[in-house]
PDB file of C-alpha atoms in Angstrom:
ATOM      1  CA  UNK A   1      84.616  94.678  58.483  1.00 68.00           C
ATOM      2  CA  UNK A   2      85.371  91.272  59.659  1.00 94.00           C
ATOM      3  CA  UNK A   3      84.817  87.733  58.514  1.00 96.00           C
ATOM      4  CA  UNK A   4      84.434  84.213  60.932  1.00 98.00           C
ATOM      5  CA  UNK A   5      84.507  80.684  60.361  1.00 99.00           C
ATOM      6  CA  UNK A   6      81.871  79.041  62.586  1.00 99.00           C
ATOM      7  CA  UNK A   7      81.774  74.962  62.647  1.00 98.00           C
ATOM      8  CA  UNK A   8      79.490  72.305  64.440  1.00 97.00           C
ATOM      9  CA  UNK A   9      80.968  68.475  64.255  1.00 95.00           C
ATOM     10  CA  UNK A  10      81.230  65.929  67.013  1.00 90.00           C
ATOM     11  CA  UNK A  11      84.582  65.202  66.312  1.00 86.00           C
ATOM     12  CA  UNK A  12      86.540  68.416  67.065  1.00 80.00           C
ATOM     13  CA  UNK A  13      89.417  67.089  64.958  1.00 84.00           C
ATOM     14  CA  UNK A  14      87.904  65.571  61.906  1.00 90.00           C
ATOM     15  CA  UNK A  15      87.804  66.891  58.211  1.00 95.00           C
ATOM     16  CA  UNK A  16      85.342  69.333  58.897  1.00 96.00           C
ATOM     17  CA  UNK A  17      87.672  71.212  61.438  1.00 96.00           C
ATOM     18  CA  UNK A  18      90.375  70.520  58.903  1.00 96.00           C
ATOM     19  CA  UNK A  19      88.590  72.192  56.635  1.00 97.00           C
ATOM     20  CA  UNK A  20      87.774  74.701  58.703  1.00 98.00           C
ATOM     21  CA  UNK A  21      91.162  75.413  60.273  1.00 98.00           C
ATOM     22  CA  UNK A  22      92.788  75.316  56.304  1.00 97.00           C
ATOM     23  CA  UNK A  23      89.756  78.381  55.385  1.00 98.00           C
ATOM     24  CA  UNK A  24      90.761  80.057  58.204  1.00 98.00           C
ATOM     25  CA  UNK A  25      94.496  80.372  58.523  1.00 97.00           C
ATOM     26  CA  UNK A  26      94.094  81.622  54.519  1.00 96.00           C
ATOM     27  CA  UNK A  27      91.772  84.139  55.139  1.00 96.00           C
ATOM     28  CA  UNK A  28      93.135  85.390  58.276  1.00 95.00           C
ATOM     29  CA  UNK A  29      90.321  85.074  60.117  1.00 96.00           C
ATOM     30  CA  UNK A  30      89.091  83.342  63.686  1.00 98.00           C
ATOM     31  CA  UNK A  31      87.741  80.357  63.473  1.00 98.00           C
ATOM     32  CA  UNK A  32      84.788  79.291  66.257  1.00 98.00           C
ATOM     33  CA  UNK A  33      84.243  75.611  66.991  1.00 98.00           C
ATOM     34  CA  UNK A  34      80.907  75.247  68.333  1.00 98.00           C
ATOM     35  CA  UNK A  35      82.274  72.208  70.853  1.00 97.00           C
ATOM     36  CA  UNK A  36      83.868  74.956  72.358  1.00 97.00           C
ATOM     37  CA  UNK A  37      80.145  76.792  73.485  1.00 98.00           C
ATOM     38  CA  UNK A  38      78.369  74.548  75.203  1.00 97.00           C
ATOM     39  CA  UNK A  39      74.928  75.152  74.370  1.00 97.00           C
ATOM     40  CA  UNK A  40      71.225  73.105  75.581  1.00 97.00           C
ATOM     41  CA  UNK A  41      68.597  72.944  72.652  1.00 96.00           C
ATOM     42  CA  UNK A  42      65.973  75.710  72.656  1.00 95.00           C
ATOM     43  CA  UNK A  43      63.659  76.400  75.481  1.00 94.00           C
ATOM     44  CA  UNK A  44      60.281  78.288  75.393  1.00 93.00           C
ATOM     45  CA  UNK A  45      60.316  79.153  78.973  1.00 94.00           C
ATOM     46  CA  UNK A  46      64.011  81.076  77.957  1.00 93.00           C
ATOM     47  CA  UNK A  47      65.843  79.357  81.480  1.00 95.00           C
ATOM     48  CA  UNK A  48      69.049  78.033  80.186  1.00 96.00           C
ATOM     49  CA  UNK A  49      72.180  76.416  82.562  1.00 97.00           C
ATOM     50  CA  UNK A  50      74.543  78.713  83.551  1.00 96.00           C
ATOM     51  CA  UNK A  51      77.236  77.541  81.196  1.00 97.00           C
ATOM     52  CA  UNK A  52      75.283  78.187  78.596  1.00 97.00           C
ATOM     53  CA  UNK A  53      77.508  79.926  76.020  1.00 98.00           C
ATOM     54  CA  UNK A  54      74.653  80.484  73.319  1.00 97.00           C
ATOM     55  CA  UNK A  55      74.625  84.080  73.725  1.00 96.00           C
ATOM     56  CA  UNK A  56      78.058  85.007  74.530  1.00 96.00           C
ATOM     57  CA  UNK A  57      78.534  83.463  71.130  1.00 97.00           C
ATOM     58  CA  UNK A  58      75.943  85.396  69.010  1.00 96.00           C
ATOM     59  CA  UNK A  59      77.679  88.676  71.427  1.00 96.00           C
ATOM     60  CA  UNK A  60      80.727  87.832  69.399  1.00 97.00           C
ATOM     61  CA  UNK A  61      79.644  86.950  65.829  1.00 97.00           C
ATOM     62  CA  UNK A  62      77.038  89.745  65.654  1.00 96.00           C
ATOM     63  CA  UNK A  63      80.579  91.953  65.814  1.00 96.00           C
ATOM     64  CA  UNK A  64      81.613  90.117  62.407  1.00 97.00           C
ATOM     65  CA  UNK A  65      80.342  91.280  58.659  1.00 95.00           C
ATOM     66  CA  UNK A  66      80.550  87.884  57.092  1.00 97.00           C
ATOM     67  CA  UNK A  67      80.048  84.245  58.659  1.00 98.00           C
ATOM     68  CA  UNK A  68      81.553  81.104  56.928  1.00 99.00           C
ATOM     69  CA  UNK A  69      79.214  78.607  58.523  1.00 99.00           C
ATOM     70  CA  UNK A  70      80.754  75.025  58.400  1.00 98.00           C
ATOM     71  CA  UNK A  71      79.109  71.922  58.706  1.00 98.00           C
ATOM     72  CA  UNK A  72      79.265  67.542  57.822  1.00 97.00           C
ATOM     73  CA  UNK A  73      76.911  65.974  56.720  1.00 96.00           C
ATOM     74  CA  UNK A  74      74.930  64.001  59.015  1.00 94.00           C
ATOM     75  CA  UNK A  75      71.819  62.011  57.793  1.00 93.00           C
ATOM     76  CA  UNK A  76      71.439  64.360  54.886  1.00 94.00           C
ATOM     77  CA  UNK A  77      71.253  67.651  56.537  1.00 96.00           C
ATOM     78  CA  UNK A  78      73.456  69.862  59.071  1.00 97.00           C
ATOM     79  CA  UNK A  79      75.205  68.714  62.065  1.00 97.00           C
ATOM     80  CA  UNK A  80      73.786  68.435  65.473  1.00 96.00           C
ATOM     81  CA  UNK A  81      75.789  70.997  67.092  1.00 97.00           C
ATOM     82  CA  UNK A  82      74.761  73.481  63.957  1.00 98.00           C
ATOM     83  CA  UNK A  83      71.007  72.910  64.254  1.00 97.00           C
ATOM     84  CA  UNK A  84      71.206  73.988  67.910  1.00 97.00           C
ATOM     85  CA  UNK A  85      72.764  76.689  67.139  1.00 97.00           C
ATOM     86  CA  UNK A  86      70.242  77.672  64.651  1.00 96.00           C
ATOM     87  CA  UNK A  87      67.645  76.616  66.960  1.00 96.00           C
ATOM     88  CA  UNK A  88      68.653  79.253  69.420  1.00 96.00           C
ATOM     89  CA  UNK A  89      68.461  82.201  66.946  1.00 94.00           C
ATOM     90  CA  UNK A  90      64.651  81.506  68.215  1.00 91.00           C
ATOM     91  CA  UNK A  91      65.936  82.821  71.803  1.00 91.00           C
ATOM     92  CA  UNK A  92      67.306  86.030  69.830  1.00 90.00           C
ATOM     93  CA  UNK A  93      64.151  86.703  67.978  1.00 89.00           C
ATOM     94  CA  UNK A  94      62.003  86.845  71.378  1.00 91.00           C
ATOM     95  CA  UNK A  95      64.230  88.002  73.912  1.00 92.00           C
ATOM     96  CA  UNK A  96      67.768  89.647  72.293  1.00 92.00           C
ATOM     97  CA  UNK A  97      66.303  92.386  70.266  1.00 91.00           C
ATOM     98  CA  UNK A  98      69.333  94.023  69.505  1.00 93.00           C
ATOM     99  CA  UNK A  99      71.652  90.788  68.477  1.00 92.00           C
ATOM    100  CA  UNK A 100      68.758  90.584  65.685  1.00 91.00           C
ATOM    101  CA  UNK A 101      68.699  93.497  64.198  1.00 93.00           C
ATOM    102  CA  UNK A 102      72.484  93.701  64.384  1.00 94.00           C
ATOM    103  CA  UNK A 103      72.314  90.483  62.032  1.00 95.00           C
ATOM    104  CA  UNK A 104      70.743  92.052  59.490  1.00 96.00           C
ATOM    105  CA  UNK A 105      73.028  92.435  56.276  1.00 95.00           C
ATOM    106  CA  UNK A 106      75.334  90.154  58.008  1.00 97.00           C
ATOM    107  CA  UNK A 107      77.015  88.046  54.705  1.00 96.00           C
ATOM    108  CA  UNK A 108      76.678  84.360  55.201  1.00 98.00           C
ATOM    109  CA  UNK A 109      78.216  81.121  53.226  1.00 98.00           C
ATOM    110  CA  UNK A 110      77.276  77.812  54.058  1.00 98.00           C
ATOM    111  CA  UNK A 111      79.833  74.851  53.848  1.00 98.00           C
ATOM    112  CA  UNK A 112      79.513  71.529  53.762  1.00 98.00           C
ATOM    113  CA  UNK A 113      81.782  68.393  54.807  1.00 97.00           C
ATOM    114  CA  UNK A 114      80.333  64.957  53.591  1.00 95.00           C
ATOM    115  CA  UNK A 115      82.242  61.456  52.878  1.00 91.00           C
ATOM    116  CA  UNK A 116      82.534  62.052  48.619  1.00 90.00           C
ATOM    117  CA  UNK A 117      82.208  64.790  46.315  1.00 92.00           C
ATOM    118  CA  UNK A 118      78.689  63.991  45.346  1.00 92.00           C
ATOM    119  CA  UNK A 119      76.609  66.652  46.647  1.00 92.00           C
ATOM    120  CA  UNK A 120      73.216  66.759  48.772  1.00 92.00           C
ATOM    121  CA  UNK A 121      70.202  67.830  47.125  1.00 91.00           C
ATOM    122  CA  UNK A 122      68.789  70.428  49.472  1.00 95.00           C
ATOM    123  CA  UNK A 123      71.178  70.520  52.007  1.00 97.00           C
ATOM    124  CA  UNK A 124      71.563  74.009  52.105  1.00 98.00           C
ATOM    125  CA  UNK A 125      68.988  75.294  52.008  1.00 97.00           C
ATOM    126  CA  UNK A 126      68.200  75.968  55.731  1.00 97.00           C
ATOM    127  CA  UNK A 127      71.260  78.193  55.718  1.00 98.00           C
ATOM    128  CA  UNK A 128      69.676  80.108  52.340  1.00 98.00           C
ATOM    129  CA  UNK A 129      66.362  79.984  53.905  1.00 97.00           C
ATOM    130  CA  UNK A 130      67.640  81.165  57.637  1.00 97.00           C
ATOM    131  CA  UNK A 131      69.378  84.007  56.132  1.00 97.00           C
ATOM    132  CA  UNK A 132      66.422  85.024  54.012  1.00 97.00           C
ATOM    133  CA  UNK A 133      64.007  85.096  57.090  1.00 95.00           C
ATOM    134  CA  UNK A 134      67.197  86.968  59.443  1.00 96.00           C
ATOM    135  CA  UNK A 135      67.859  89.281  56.692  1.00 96.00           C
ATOM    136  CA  UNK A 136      70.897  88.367  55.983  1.00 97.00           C
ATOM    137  CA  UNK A 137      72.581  88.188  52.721  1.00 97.00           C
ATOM    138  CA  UNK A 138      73.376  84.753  51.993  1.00 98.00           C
ATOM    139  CA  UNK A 139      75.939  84.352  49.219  1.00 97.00           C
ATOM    140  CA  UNK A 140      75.971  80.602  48.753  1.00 97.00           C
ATOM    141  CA  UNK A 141      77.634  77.320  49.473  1.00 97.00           C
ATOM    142  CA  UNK A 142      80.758  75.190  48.966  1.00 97.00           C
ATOM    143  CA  UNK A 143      80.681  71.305  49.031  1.00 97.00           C
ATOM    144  CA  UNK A 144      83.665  69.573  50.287  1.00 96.00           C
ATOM    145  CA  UNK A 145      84.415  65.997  50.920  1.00 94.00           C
ATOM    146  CA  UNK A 146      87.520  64.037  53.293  1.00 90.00           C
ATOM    147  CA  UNK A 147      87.730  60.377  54.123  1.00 79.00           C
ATOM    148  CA  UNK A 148      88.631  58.425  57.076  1.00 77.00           C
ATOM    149  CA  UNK A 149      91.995  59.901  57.515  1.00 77.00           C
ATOM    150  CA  UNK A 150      92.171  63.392  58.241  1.00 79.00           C
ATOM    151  CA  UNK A 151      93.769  65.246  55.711  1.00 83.00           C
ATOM    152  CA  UNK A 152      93.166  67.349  53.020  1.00 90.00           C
ATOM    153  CA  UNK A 153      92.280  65.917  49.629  1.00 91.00           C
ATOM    154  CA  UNK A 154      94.395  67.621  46.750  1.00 92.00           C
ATOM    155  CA  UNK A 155      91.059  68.137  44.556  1.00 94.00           C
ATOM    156  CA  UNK A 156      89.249  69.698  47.723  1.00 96.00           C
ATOM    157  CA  UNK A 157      92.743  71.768  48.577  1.00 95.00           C
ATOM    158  CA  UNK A 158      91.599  72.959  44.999  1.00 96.00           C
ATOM    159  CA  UNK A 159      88.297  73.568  45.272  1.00 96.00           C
ATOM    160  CA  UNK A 160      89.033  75.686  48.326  1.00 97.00           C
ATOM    161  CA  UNK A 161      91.179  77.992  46.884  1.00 97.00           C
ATOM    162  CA  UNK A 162      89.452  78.424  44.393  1.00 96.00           C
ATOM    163  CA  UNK A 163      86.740  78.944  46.686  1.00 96.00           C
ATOM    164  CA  UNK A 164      89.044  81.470  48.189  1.00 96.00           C
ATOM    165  CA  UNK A 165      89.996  83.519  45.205  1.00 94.00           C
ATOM    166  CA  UNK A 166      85.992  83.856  44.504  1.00 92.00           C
ATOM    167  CA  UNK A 167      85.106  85.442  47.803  1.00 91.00           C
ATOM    168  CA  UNK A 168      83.989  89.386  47.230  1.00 84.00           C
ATOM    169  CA  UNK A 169      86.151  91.842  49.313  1.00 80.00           C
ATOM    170  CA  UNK A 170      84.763  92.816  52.732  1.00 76.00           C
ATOM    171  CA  UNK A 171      83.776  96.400  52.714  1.00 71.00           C
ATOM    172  CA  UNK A 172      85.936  98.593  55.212  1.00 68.00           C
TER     173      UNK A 172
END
């Protein structure tokens, strides 16, 4: 089984791909920048452009066992780019059968970038609650923090690998 680092920031260089980047070259593992997708919010009527990437995304992820979802802090909650994409797991529950059932058991974590180490009362709990209604197993969060300058704080290079060391073993 395989793990992914997923992030959604406007600024494609900032601390939360930083972050992201630092996670995934120590895990090993791919790391998806949702800049990179372009995705349109959520439509009812299902008619999307045709550079939509929404679902050739979810193609890909649904082939991974664990998803590091990575996000700043904007106005107290998750970025834009994030809340589209869970927006669009609406798409997958009425028209992509099989890309929701193939989340289920699918290991989530939930990480967040914001401007100090103080955390956010109740920011994740969309991921926690998301996973709960996808049936997925979500294993809980990590709070991280960067500045104006882009570059790794030495207590959050900490926290990281520590946060690193804690993660459970991916089944084979």
């Amino acid at each position: 089984m395989k793990r992914i680092i997923v992030f959604g920031s406007s600024r494609g260089e900032g601390n939360t791909a930083l972050i992201a980047r630092y996670l995934g070259d120590k895990l090993g593992c791919p790391v998806r920048d949702l800049n990179d997708y372009p995705m349109v919010p959520y439509a009812y009527d299902n008619v999307y452009p045709e550079n939509d990437r929404y679902l050739a995304l979810m193609e890909e992820l649904v082939g991974y066992h664990e998803w590091l979802l990575v996000s700043p802090v904007y106005w107290y909650a998750m970025s834009a780019q994030m809340k589209i994409f869970f927006d669009r797991i609406s798409q997958v529950l009425r028209h992509r059968e099989d890309l929701l059932e193939a989340l289920h058991g699918t290991r989530m974590w939930a990480i967040c970038v914001s401007s100090d180490s103080d955390e956010i009362p109740g920011f994740f709990e969309p991921f926690r609650l998301s996973a709960k209604y996808l049936h997925m197993d979500y294993l809980g969060y990590l709070h991280a923090w960067g500045g104006r300058e882009q570059q790794l704080k030495p207590a959050v290079k900490l926290r990281l690998d520590s946060f690193i060391r804690r993660l459970p073993q991916l089944p084979e």
